[in-house]
Short mmCIF file of C-alpha atoms in Angstrom, two decimals:
data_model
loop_
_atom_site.label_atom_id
_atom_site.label_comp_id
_atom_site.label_asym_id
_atom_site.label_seq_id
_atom_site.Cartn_x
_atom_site.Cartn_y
_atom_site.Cartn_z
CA UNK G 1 -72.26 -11.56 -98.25
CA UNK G 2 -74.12 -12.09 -101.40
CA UNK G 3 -77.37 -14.80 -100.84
CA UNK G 4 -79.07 -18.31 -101.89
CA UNK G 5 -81.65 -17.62 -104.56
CA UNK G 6 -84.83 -17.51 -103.13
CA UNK G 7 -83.35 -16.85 -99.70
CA UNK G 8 -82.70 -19.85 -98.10
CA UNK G 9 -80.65 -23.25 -99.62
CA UNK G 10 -83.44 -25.31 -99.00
CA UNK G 11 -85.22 -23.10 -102.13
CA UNK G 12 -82.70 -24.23 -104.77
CA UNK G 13 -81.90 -27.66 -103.77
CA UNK G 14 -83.20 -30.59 -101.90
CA UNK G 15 -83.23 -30.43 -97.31
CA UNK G 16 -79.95 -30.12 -96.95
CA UNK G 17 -80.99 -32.59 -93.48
CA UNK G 18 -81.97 -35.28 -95.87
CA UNK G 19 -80.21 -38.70 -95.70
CA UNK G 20 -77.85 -40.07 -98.18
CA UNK G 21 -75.99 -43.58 -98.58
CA UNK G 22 -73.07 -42.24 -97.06
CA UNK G 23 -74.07 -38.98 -95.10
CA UNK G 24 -76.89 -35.80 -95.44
CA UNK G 25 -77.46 -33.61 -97.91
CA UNK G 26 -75.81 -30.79 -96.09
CA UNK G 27 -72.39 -32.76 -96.03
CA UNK G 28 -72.33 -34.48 -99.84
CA UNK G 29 -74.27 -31.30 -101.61
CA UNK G 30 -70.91 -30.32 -103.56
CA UNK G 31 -69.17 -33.24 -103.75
CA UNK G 32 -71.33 -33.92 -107.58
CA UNK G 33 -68.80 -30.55 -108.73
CA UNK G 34 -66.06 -32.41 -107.51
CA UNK G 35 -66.71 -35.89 -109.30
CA UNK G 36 -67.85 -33.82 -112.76
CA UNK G 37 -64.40 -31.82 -112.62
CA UNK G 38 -62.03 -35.07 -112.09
CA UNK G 39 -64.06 -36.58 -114.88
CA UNK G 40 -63.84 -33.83 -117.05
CA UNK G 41 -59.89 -33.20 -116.19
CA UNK G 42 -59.11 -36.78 -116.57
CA UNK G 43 -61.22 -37.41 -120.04
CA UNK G 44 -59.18 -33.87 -121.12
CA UNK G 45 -56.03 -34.88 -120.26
CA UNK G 46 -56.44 -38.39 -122.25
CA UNK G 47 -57.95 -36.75 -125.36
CA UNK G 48 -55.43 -33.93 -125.18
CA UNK G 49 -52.28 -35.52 -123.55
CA UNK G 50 -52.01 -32.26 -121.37
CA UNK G 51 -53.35 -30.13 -118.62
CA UNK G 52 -56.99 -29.10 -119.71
CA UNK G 53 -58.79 -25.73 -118.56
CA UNK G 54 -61.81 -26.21 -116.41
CA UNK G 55 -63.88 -24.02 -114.22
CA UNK G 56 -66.92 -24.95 -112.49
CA UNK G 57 -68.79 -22.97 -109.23
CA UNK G 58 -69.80 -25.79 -107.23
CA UNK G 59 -66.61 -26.97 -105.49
CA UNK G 60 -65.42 -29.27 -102.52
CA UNK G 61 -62.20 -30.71 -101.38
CA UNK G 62 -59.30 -31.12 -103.73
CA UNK G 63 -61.00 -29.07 -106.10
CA UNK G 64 -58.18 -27.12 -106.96
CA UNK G 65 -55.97 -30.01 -108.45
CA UNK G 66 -58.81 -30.62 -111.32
CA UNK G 67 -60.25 -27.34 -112.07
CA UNK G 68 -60.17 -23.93 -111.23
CA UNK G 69 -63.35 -21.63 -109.45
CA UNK G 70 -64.96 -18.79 -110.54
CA UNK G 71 -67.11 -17.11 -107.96
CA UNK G 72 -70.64 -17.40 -109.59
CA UNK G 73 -73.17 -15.10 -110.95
CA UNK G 74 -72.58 -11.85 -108.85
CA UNK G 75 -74.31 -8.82 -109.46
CA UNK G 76 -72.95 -5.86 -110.94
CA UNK G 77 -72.79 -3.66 -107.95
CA UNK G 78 -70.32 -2.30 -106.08
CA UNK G 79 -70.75 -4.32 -102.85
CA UNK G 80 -70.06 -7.17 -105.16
CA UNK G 81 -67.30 -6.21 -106.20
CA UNK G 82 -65.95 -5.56 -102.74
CA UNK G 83 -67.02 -8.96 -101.88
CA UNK G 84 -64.82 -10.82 -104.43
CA UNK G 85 -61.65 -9.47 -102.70
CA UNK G 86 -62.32 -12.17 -99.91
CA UNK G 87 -63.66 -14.69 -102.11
CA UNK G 88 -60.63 -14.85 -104.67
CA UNK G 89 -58.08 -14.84 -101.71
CA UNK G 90 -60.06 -17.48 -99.65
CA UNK G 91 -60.44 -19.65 -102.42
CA UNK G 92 -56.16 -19.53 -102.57
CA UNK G 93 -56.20 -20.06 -99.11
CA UNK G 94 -58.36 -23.51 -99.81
CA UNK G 95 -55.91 -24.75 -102.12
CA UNK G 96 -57.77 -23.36 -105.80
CA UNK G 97 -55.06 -20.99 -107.19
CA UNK G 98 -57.25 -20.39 -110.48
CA UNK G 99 -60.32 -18.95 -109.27
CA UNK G 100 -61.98 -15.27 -110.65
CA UNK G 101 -65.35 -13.29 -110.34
CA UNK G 102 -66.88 -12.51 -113.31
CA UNK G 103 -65.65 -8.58 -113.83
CA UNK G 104 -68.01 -5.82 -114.39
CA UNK G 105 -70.66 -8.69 -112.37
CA UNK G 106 -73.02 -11.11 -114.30
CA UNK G 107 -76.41 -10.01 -113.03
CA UNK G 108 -77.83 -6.23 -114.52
CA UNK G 109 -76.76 -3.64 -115.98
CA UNK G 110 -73.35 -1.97 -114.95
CA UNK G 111 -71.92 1.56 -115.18
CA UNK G 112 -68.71 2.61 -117.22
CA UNK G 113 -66.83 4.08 -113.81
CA UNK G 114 -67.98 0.33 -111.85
CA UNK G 115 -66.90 -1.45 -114.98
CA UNK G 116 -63.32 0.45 -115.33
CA UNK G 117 -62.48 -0.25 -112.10
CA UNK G 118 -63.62 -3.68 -111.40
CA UNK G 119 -61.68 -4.47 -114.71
CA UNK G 120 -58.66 -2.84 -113.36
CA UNK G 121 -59.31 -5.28 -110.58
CA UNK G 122 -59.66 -7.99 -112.32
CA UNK G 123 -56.12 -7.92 -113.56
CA UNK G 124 -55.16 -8.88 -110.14
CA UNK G 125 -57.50 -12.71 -109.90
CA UNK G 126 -56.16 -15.45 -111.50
CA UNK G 127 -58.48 -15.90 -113.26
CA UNK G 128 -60.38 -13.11 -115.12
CA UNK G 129 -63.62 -12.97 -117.35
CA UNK G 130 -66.13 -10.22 -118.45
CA UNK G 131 -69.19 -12.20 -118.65
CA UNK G 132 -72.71 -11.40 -118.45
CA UNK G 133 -76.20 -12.32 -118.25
CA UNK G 134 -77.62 -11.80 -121.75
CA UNK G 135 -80.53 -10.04 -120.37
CA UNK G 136 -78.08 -7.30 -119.47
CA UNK G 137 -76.46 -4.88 -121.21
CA UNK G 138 -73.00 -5.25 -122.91
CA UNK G 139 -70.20 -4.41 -121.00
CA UNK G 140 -67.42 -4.98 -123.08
CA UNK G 141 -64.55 -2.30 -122.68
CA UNK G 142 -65.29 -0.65 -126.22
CA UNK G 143 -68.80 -0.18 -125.53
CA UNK G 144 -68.19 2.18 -123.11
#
């Protein structure tokens, strides 16, 4: 399973052991996505008068009813792309029906032949985006 920059959670983020008003760290660290996407959905819907299109990567509980998941900045590797199988369908299974990896991956440089396929893939998430890291390479279809 892909890792936590800089190897361990505590690297990109504050003890996850650390106490909170209502609990730790380790059980509220999420929970900020959550209150940004009903925020965002709700201020959508009123400006727009219908249902609005957000994705975020940091998800909790209920998620799924205000915005939909993509599966964060993945390398673009193979074992990545295996690895987003299981991550799409468990994110179904916890009630977010629009959630994607980003195809062809996000971090370095892919290949035509890992690009083809994880774009024939990609047909098959819900959600689907080829989106990279602009240090990288394009990898839009007609550059290959």
């Amino acid at each position: 399973v892909p890792g936590v920059a800089g190897g361990s959670l505590s690297s990109a983020t504050i003890c996850a052991s650390s106490k909170q008003h209502l609990s730790s760290h380790y059980n509220l660290h999420n929970l900020y996505g959550l209150t940004e996407a009903i925020v965002t959905h709700n201020a959508l819907v009123d400006v727009l008068g219908k249902r609005p299109f957000v994705i975020s990567r940091s998800t909790f509980s209920s998620h799924g009813h205000y915005a939909g998941h993509w599966t964060g900045d993945i390398l673009s590797t193979w074992e990545h792309l295996y690895y987003s199988v299981p991550a799409v369908l468990l994110f179904n299974m916890y009630g977010v029906p629009l959630v994607g990896a980003d195809v062809c991956g996000f971090i370095g440089d892919t290949e035509e032949e890992l690009c083809i396929r994880w774009t024939q893939l990609g047909a098959f998430y819900p959600f689907m985006r080829n989106h990279n890291d602009k240090r990288s390479q394009p990898q839009e279809p007609y550059v290959f």
